[in-house]
CSV table of C-alpha atoms in Angstrom, one decimal:
chain,number,residue,atom,x,y,z
N,17,MET,CA,-6.0,-13.9,38.8
N,18,LYS,CA,-4.8,-17.7,37.4
N,19,ARG,CA,-5.4,-18.2,33.9
N,20,ARG,CA,-7.9,-21.3,35.0
N,21,ASN,CA,-10.0,-19.3,37.3
N,22,PHE,CA,-10.4,-16.7,35.1
N,23,ILE,CA,-11.9,-19.2,32.4
N,24,LYS,CA,-14.2,-20.5,35.0
N,25,ILE,CA,-15.6,-17.3,36.5
N,26,THR,CA,-15.8,-15.7,32.8
N,27,GLY,CA,-17.4,-18.8,31.3
N,28,LEU,CA,-14.9,-18.8,28.7
N,29,GLY,CA,-15.6,-22.4,27.6
N,30,ILE,CA,-12.3,-23.0,26.0
N,31,GLY,CA,-13.9,-26.6,26.4
N,32,GLY,CA,-17.0,-25.6,24.8
N,33,ALA,CA,-15.1,-24.6,21.6
N,34,ALA,CA,-13.8,-27.8,21.8
N,35,LEU,CA,-16.7,-29.6,21.5
N,36,ALA,CA,-17.4,-28.6,17.8
N,37,SER,CA,-17.4,-31.6,16.6
N,38,GLY,CA,-21.2,-26.4,12.5
N,39,LEU,CA,-17.6,-19.0,1.5
N,40,VAL,CA,-17.3,-15.6,1.0
N,41,SER,CA,-17.9,-13.8,-2.7
N,42,CYS,CA,-14.7,-13.8,-4.7
N,43,SER,CA,-15.4,-10.1,-5.1
N,44,ASP,CA,-16.1,-9.3,-1.4
N,45,PRO,CA,-14.8,-5.8,-0.8
N,46,THR,CA,-14.4,-6.3,3.2
N,47,PRO,CA,-13.9,-10.2,3.8
N,48,GLU,CA,-12.9,-9.8,7.1
N,49,ALA,CA,-15.7,-7.7,8.5
N,50,HIS,CA,-18.2,-10.9,8.1
N,51,PHE,CA,-15.9,-13.9,7.1
N,52,GLY,CA,-18.3,-14.8,4.6
N,53,TRP,CA,-21.6,-14.4,6.3
N,54,ASN,CA,-23.6,-11.7,4.4
N,55,GLY,CA,-23.6,-14.2,1.3
N,56,PRO,CA,-22.5,-13.3,-2.3
N,57,THR,CA,-22.5,-9.8,-3.6
N,58,ASN,CA,-24.4,-8.1,-6.1
N,59,ASN,CA,-21.2,-8.0,-8.5
N,60,ASP,CA,-21.2,-11.6,-8.5
N,61,GLU,CA,-22.7,-12.6,-11.9
N,62,ASP,CA,-21.3,-16.0,-11.9
N,63,ILE,CA,-23.9,-18.4,-10.5
N,64,ARG,CA,-21.3,-20.9,-9.6
N,65,MET,CA,-19.8,-18.4,-7.4
N,66,ARG,CA,-22.6,-17.2,-6.1
N,67,VAL,CA,-24.1,-20.6,-5.2
N,68,LEU,CA,-20.5,-21.6,-3.7
N,69,ALA,CA,-20.8,-18.4,-1.2
N,70,TYR,CA,-23.9,-19.8,0.5
N,71,ALA,CA,-22.4,-23.4,0.3
N,72,ILE,CA,-19.3,-22.9,2.6
N,73,LEU,CA,-21.7,-21.4,5.1
N,74,CYS,CA,-22.7,-25.3,6.0
N,75,PRO,CA,-21.9,-27.3,9.1
N,76,ASN,CA,-19.2,-29.0,8.9
N,77,PRO,CA,-16.7,-30.8,11.4
N,78,HIS,CA,-14.4,-28.5,13.6
N,79,ASN,CA,-15.2,-26.0,10.8
N,80,LYS,CA,-12.0,-27.6,8.6
N,81,GLN,CA,-13.8,-26.8,5.5
N,82,PRO,CA,-12.7,-29.8,4.2
N,83,TRP,CA,-13.8,-29.0,0.2
N,84,ILE,CA,-11.9,-28.4,-3.3
N,85,ILE,CA,-13.9,-27.4,-6.2
N,86,HIS,CA,-13.2,-28.5,-10.1
N,87,LEU,CA,-14.8,-26.0,-12.5
N,88,THR,CA,-16.0,-28.0,-15.3
N,89,GLY,CA,-18.2,-25.7,-17.1
N,90,PRO,CA,-19.6,-22.3,-17.4
N,91,ALA,CA,-22.7,-23.7,-15.1
N,92,SER,CA,-21.1,-26.9,-13.6
N,93,PHE,CA,-18.4,-28.4,-11.2
N,94,ASN,CA,-17.2,-31.1,-9.2
N,95,LEU,CA,-17.0,-31.8,-5.5
N,96,HIS,CA,-13.9,-33.1,-3.9
N,97,VAL,CA,-12.6,-33.7,-0.4
N,98,ASP,CA,-9.9,-32.1,0.5
N,99,PRO,CA,-6.9,-34.3,1.9
N,100,ASP,CA,-5.2,-31.6,3.5
N,101,ARG,CA,-8.1,-30.6,5.8
N,102,LEU,CA,-8.7,-34.1,7.3
N,103,LEU,CA,-9.4,-34.9,11.0
N,104,PRO,CA,-7.1,-38.3,11.3
N,105,GLU,CA,-7.4,-38.4,14.9
N,106,THR,CA,-10.8,-38.0,15.8
N,107,ASP,CA,-12.4,-38.7,12.6
N,108,PRO,CA,-9.8,-41.8,11.5
N,109,VAL,CA,-12.0,-43.3,8.6
N,110,HIS,CA,-13.2,-39.9,7.4
N,111,ARG,CA,-16.9,-40.5,8.1
N,112,GLN,CA,-17.3,-37.1,9.5
N,113,ILE,CA,-15.8,-35.4,6.8
N,114,HIS,CA,-18.2,-37.3,4.1
N,115,ILE,CA,-21.1,-35.7,6.3
N,116,GLY,CA,-19.6,-32.5,5.8
N,117,GLN,CA,-19.7,-33.0,2.0
N,118,GLY,CA,-23.5,-33.7,2.3
N,119,THR,CA,-24.0,-30.6,4.3
N,120,PHE,CA,-22.3,-28.4,1.6
N,121,LEU,CA,-24.4,-30.1,-1.0
N,122,GLU,CA,-27.8,-29.5,0.6
N,123,THR,CA,-26.8,-25.8,1.2
N,124,LEU,CA,-26.1,-25.5,-2.1
N,125,ALA,CA,-29.0,-27.1,-3.3
N,126,ILE,CA,-31.1,-25.0,-1.1
N,127,ALA,CA,-29.3,-21.8,-2.5
N,128,ALA,CA,-29.5,-22.5,-5.8
N,129,SER,CA,-33.5,-22.6,-5.7
N,130,GLY,CA,-33.3,-19.2,-3.9
N,131,LEU,CA,-30.9,-17.8,-7.3
N,132,GLY,CA,-33.8,-19.1,-9.6
N,133,TYR,CA,-31.8,-22.4,-10.1
N,134,GLN,CA,-31.7,-25.8,-9.9
N,135,ALA,CA,-28.8,-28.0,-8.5
N,136,ASN,CA,-28.9,-31.4,-10.7
N,137,ILE,CA,-26.3,-33.4,-8.3
N,138,THR,CA,-24.8,-36.9,-9.3
N,139,TYR,CA,-23.0,-38.6,-6.4
N,140,PHE,CA,-19.7,-40.2,-6.9
N,141,PRO,CA,-19.9,-39.6,-10.6
N,142,GLU,CA,-16.6,-41.7,-11.4
N,143,GLY,CA,-17.2,-44.7,-9.1
N,144,MET,CA,-17.7,-44.4,-5.2
N,145,TYR,CA,-15.1,-45.6,-2.6
N,146,SER,CA,-15.1,-47.7,0.6
N,147,ASN,CA,-16.3,-46.3,3.9
N,148,THR,CA,-12.6,-47.1,5.3
N,149,GLU,CA,-10.6,-45.2,2.5
N,150,LEU,CA,-10.4,-41.8,0.8
N,151,VAL,CA,-9.8,-41.9,-3.2
N,152,SER,CA,-9.4,-38.6,-5.3
N,153,LYS,CA,-12.5,-39.3,-6.6
N,154,PRO,CA,-15.1,-36.6,-6.9
N,155,VAL,CA,-18.0,-37.0,-3.7
N,156,ALA,CA,-20.4,-35.2,-6.2
N,157,ALA,CA,-20.9,-33.5,-9.9
N,158,ILE,CA,-23.2,-30.4,-10.0
N,159,GLU,CA,-25.1,-28.7,-12.8
N,160,LEU,CA,-26.8,-25.7,-12.3
N,161,THR,CA,-30.0,-25.3,-14.7
N,162,PRO,CA,-32.0,-22.5,-14.6
N,163,ALA,CA,-35.3,-23.3,-13.2
N,164,THR,CA,-38.2,-20.0,-13.3
N,165,GLU,CA,-41.0,-22.5,-12.3
N,166,LEU,CA,-39.1,-23.9,-9.3
N,167,LYS,CA,-40.2,-22.6,-6.0
N,168,LYS,CA,-37.6,-21.1,-3.5
N,169,ASP,CA,-36.5,-24.2,-0.8
N,170,LEU,CA,-38.3,-22.4,2.5
N,171,LEU,CA,-35.0,-23.0,4.3
N,172,PHE,CA,-33.2,-20.3,2.1
N,173,ASP,CA,-33.5,-17.6,4.6
N,174,ALA,CA,-32.0,-19.2,7.2
N,175,LEU,CA,-28.9,-19.9,5.5
N,176,LEU,CA,-27.2,-16.4,6.5
N,177,LEU,CA,-28.6,-17.3,10.1
N,178,ARG,CA,-27.7,-20.7,10.8
N,179,HIS,CA,-25.1,-21.5,13.0
N,180,SER,CA,-24.0,-24.1,15.8
N,181,ASN,CA,-25.0,-22.8,19.4
N,182,LYS,CA,-22.4,-24.0,21.9
N,183,ARG,CA,-23.6,-22.0,24.7
N,184,GLU,CA,-25.3,-23.8,27.8
N,185,TYR,CA,-29.0,-23.7,27.1
N,186,ASP,CA,-32.2,-22.7,29.3
N,187,HIS,CA,-33.1,-26.2,30.2
N,188,TYR,CA,-35.6,-25.8,27.2
N,189,ARG,CA,-37.8,-29.1,26.3
N,190,LEU,CA,-39.3,-29.1,22.9
N,191,THR,CA,-42.8,-29.0,23.0
N,192,ARG,CA,-44.9,-32.0,21.2
N,193,SER,CA,-45.8,-29.5,17.9
N,194,GLU,CA,-42.2,-28.4,17.8
N,195,LEU,CA,-41.0,-32.0,17.5
N,196,GLU,CA,-43.9,-32.9,15.1
N,197,THR,CA,-42.7,-30.3,12.8
N,198,LEU,CA,-39.2,-31.1,12.8
N,199,ARG,CA,-40.3,-35.3,12.2
N,200,ASP,CA,-42.7,-34.2,9.5
N,201,ALA,CA,-40.0,-32.0,8.0
N,202,HIS,CA,-37.5,-34.7,8.4
N,203,GLN,CA,-39.9,-37.2,7.0
N,204,GLN,CA,-40.7,-35.5,3.8
N,205,ARG,CA,-37.4,-35.6,2.5
N,206,SER,CA,-35.4,-38.5,4.3
N,207,GLY,CA,-35.2,-42.2,4.6
N,208,TYR,CA,-32.9,-41.8,7.8
N,209,ALA,CA,-34.2,-42.4,11.2
N,210,LEU,CA,-34.2,-39.3,13.4
N,211,THR,CA,-34.8,-40.3,17.0
N,212,VAL,CA,-35.3,-37.8,19.8
N,213,VAL,CA,-34.5,-38.1,23.4
N,214,ASP,CA,-36.3,-36.1,25.9
N,215,SER,CA,-37.1,-38.3,29.1
N,216,PRO,CA,-35.1,-37.5,32.6
N,217,GLN,CA,-33.8,-40.7,32.7
N,218,GLY,CA,-32.8,-40.5,29.1
N,219,LYS,CA,-30.9,-37.1,29.6
N,220,THR,CA,-29.5,-38.5,32.7
N,221,ARG,CA,-27.7,-41.3,30.7
N,222,LEU,CA,-26.7,-38.9,28.0
N,223,VAL,CA,-25.0,-36.7,30.1
N,224,GLU,CA,-22.8,-39.6,31.5
N,225,VAL,CA,-22.1,-40.9,28.0
N,226,LEU,CA,-21.2,-37.5,26.5
N,227,THR,CA,-18.7,-36.7,29.7
N,228,GLU,CA,-17.2,-39.9,29.4
N,229,ALA,CA,-16.7,-39.6,25.8
N,230,MET,CA,-15.3,-36.0,26.0
N,231,GLN,CA,-13.0,-37.6,28.7
N,232,ILE,CA,-11.6,-40.3,26.3
N,233,GLU,CA,-11.2,-37.8,23.4
N,234,VAL,CA,-9.0,-35.5,25.3
N,235,GLY,CA,-7.3,-38.2,27.2
N,236,ASN,CA,-4.9,-39.1,24.0
N,237,PRO,CA,-2.3,-36.2,23.4
N,238,GLN,CA,-2.7,-36.5,19.3
N,239,ARG,CA,-6.4,-36.1,19.4
N,240,ASP,CA,-6.3,-33.3,21.9
N,241,ARG,CA,-3.7,-31.3,19.8
N,242,GLU,CA,-5.9,-31.8,16.5
N,243,THR,CA,-8.9,-29.6,18.2
N,244,ILE,CA,-6.4,-27.0,19.9
N,245,GLU,CA,-4.6,-26.8,16.4
N,246,MET,CA,-8.3,-25.8,15.1
N,247,PHE,CA,-8.8,-23.4,18.2
N,248,ARG,CA,-8.4,-19.8,17.3
N,249,PHE,CA,-6.9,-17.8,20.1
N,250,ASN,CA,-7.5,-14.3,19.2
N,251,ASP,CA,-8.7,-12.5,16.2
N,252,GLU,CA,-5.1,-12.5,14.7
N,253,GLU,CA,-5.6,-16.0,14.1
N,254,VAL,CA,-9.1,-15.8,13.0
N,255,ARG,CA,-8.4,-13.2,10.3
N,256,LYS,CA,-5.0,-15.7,9.3
N,257,PHE,CA,-7.1,-18.7,8.8
N,258,ARG,CA,-10.2,-18.1,8.3
N,259,ASP,CA,-11.6,-21.6,10.0
N,260,GLY,CA,-11.8,-23.1,12.9
N,261,PHE,CA,-13.6,-22.0,16.3
N,262,GLY,CA,-12.9,-19.8,19.1
N,263,VAL,CA,-14.6,-18.0,22.5
N,264,ALA,CA,-16.5,-16.1,20.4
N,265,GLN,CA,-18.9,-19.3,18.8
N,266,THR,CA,-19.4,-20.1,22.9
N,267,GLY,CA,-20.9,-16.5,23.6
N,268,MET,CA,-18.1,-14.6,24.4
N,269,SER,CA,-18.1,-11.0,23.1
N,270,GLY,CA,-16.8,-7.4,24.2
N,271,MET,CA,-14.4,-6.5,26.8
N,272,THR,CA,-14.3,-9.9,28.0
N,273,LYS,CA,-13.4,-11.2,25.0
N,274,PHE,CA,-10.7,-9.1,24.4
N,275,VAL,CA,-9.6,-9.4,27.9
N,276,ALA,CA,-9.5,-13.1,27.6
N,277,GLU,CA,-7.7,-13.1,24.2
N,278,ARG,CA,-5.5,-10.6,25.0
N,279,PHE,CA,-4.1,-11.5,28.8
N,280,PHE,CA,-5.1,-15.1,29.5
N,281,LEU,CA,-5.1,-17.4,26.3
N,282,ASN,CA,-1.8,-18.3,25.1
N,283,ARG,CA,-0.9,-20.7,22.0
N,284,LYS,CA,2.3,-21.8,22.8
N,285,GLU,CA,1.4,-22.3,26.5
N,286,VAL,CA,-1.6,-24.1,25.7
N,287,GLU,CA,0.5,-26.6,23.4
N,288,ARG,CA,3.3,-27.0,25.7
N,289,ASP,CA,0.7,-28.4,28.7
N,290,PRO,CA,-2.7,-29.1,27.1
N,291,THR,CA,-3.8,-30.7,30.5
N,292,GLU,CA,-6.5,-27.4,31.6
N,293,PHE,CA,-7.6,-27.4,28.0
N,294,GLY,CA,-8.7,-30.7,28.2
N,295,LYS,CA,-10.0,-30.5,31.9
N,296,GLN,CA,-12.3,-27.5,30.6
N,297,ALA,CA,-13.4,-29.4,27.8
N,298,VAL,CA,-14.8,-32.2,29.7
N,299,ASP,CA,-16.1,-29.6,32.4
N,300,MET,CA,-18.4,-28.0,29.2
N,301,THR,CA,-19.2,-30.8,28.0
N,302,ARG,CA,-20.9,-31.9,31.3
N,303,LYS,CA,-22.4,-28.6,31.5
N,304,VAL,CA,-24.0,-27.8,28.4
N,305,ALA,CA,-25.4,-31.6,28.5
N,306,GLU,CA,-27.0,-30.5,31.8
N,307,SER,CA,-28.6,-27.4,30.4
N,308,THR,CA,-30.0,-29.4,27.8
N,309,ARG,CA,-33.2,-31.2,28.0
N,310,THR,CA,-34.0,-32.6,24.2
N,311,PHE,CA,-31.3,-34.7,22.4
N,312,ALA,CA,-31.5,-36.4,19.0
N,313,TRP,CA,-29.6,-38.2,16.4
N,314,LEU,CA,-29.7,-39.4,13.0
N,315,SER,CA,-28.7,-43.2,12.0
N,316,SER,CA,-28.8,-45.6,9.0
N,317,THR,CA,-28.7,-49.0,8.5
N,318,GLY,CA,-26.0,-48.9,5.9
N,319,ASN,CA,-23.0,-46.8,6.4
N,320,SER,CA,-21.8,-46.5,2.7
N,321,ARG,CA,-20.1,-42.7,1.9
N,322,LEU,CA,-23.5,-42.3,0.1
N,323,ASP,CA,-25.2,-42.8,3.3
N,324,GLN,CA,-22.9,-40.4,4.9
N,325,VAL,CA,-23.2,-37.8,2.3
N,326,LYS,CA,-26.9,-38.2,2.3
N,327,ILE,CA,-27.3,-38.0,6.1
N,328,GLY,CA,-25.4,-34.5,5.5
N,329,ARG,CA,-27.9,-33.4,3.7
N,330,ASP,CA,-30.6,-34.4,6.3
N,331,TYR,CA,-28.8,-33.1,9.3
N,332,CYS,CA,-28.5,-29.4,7.2
N,333,ARG,CA,-32.1,-29.2,6.9
N,334,ILE,CA,-32.8,-29.9,10.4
N,335,ASN,CA,-30.1,-27.6,11.5
N,336,LEU,CA,-32.2,-24.9,9.3
N,337,GLN,CA,-35.3,-26.1,10.1
N,338,THR,CA,-34.4,-25.6,14.0
N,339,THR,CA,-33.1,-21.9,13.0
N,340,VAL,CA,-36.7,-21.0,11.2
N,341,MET,CA,-38.4,-22.1,14.4
N,342,GLY,CA,-36.0,-20.2,16.8
N,343,LEU,CA,-34.1,-23.2,18.3
N,344,ALA,CA,-30.6,-23.7,19.2
N,345,GLN,CA,-28.9,-26.9,17.5
N,346,HIS,CA,-25.2,-28.2,18.3
N,347,PRO,CA,-23.6,-31.3,17.6
N,348,MET,CA,-22.4,-33.6,20.1
N,349,SER,CA,-21.0,-36.6,18.4
N,350,GLN,CA,-17.2,-37.7,20.4
N,351,VAL,CA,-19.4,-41.1,21.1
N,352,LEU,CA,-19.9,-41.6,17.5
N,353,GLN,CA,-16.3,-41.8,16.5
N,354,GLU,CA,-14.2,-44.7,15.1
N,355,TYR,CA,-10.9,-44.9,17.1
N,356,GLU,CA,-10.5,-47.9,19.1
N,357,GLU,CA,-10.8,-46.2,23.0
N,358,MET,CA,-14.5,-45.1,21.9
N,359,THR,CA,-15.6,-48.7,20.9
N,360,ALA,CA,-16.1,-49.8,24.2
N,361,LEU,CA,-18.4,-46.7,25.6
N,362,GLN,CA,-20.2,-46.3,21.8
N,363,ALA,CA,-21.4,-50.3,22.4
N,364,GLU,CA,-22.8,-49.0,25.8
N,365,PHE,CA,-24.2,-45.9,24.6
N,366,LYS,CA,-26.2,-48.1,21.9
N,367,GLN,CA,-27.5,-50.8,24.3
N,368,SER,CA,-28.6,-48.1,26.6
N,369,PHE,CA,-31.1,-46.7,24.2
N,370,ASN,CA,-31.8,-50.1,22.3
N,371,ILE,CA,-29.9,-48.8,19.3
N,372,PRO,CA,-29.3,-52.1,17.0
N,373,GLU,CA,-25.6,-53.1,16.7
N,374,SER,CA,-25.7,-53.1,12.8
N,375,GLU,CA,-26.9,-49.8,12.9
N,376,THR,CA,-25.1,-46.5,12.5
N,377,VAL,CA,-25.7,-43.6,14.6
N,378,GLN,CA,-24.3,-40.9,12.2
N,379,MET,CA,-25.0,-37.7,14.1
N,380,LEU,CA,-26.0,-36.6,17.7
N,381,PHE,CA,-26.8,-33.3,18.9
N,382,ARG,CA,-28.8,-31.3,21.3
N,383,LEU,CA,-31.6,-28.9,20.9
N,384,GLY,CA,-33.0,-26.2,22.9
N,385,LYS,CA,-33.1,-22.5,23.3
N,386,ALA,CA,-30.2,-19.7,23.7
N,387,ALA,CA,-29.3,-16.5,22.7
N,388,PRO,CA,-27.0,-16.9,19.3
N,389,VAL,CA,-23.2,-17.0,19.2
N,390,ALA,CA,-21.3,-15.3,16.4
N,391,HIS,CA,-20.8,-17.6,13.5
N,392,GLY,CA,-17.6,-19.2,12.8
N,393,PRO,CA,-15.4,-17.7,9.8
N,394,ARG,CA,-15.1,-18.9,6.3
N,395,ARG,CA,-12.6,-18.8,3.6
N,396,LEU,CA,-13.0,-16.9,0.4
N,397,VAL,CA,-15.0,-19.1,-2.3
N,398,THR,CA,-11.4,-18.6,-4.5
N,399,GLN,CA,-9.6,-21.0,-1.8
N,400,LEU,CA,-11.7,-23.7,-2.5
N,401,ILE,CA,-11.2,-23.4,-6.4
N,402,GLN,CA,-8.3,-25.5,-8.0
N,403,SER,CA,-7.4,-26.5,-11.3
N,404,VAL,CA,-8.5,-29.9,-12.9
């Protein structure tokens, strides 16, 4: 059987993994069994480590985990962007990376509330830099203070359950009540716009836009290689790197996963000729978009680094809220990327949905229902921590 036919028959979804545009305790005795998704252990007495064990579970672009922690006190630390964990081809101005700083901060704050602490967050304590550069300054300074009167955030219990679901959905359209719940939860904490599209006409146009965006992305060898670099072809790579994504995140498991990874997936072959990988990415993009009836995006009138970080916090809460509601969520933000080849399609997308040219759509995602998929692996907390 040819590799491409096996992929199509089994629904392997290499392209689905390529869509991933979604910390473990330092005293973890069996880290490879769960790759961080059991949260901190009872042996962790350091509140910083306990909070960080949750924070690393946040959604982030390509599961790059682009964070560095500088410990500054017994209950304080600074968050920095890791300059060695960027996506220069698909995220050339590091907008998505900064959204990933926001998801980290929101998860951290929610975790702190569940552990009896308040996370006091100061954004860019040494000054904010422009949205076209990356400067070696902290994104945030965090101080954890005991807060016995602080109520546990209602989303705390979803922290270990949340994931980005890249499966095909079951064509479920969110009800008016579900949309109201999402909007109300969002508006209580955010000043940024949440737009929902669930009309047949809107869906048809989005399927076209999202599919074409993926065609543009994989049409460039450097961008394609950037995604392939983060794809984990087998369990050995997952254990070695503890980041990225693979077939498990598209829903494949058991014997099918074993056979696919053992006999039909080969990094050297794909890197030598990524043509089929790219075709599958486009095919899977169309399929997952066609299986979805409700899409949404977050947009801002400004596009500063602070806007991006705050949008990340909002996106994280939406993902946790949909988890509580039993819904699936998956970012599909290729059309929002800032490289030159995407400019024309991005303008068409905005025009199609009457989005002002001056606004920045920061996150575009789909919502629906689907069986859960495996969590993406996370590194150890200690791998984030660097000396000042």
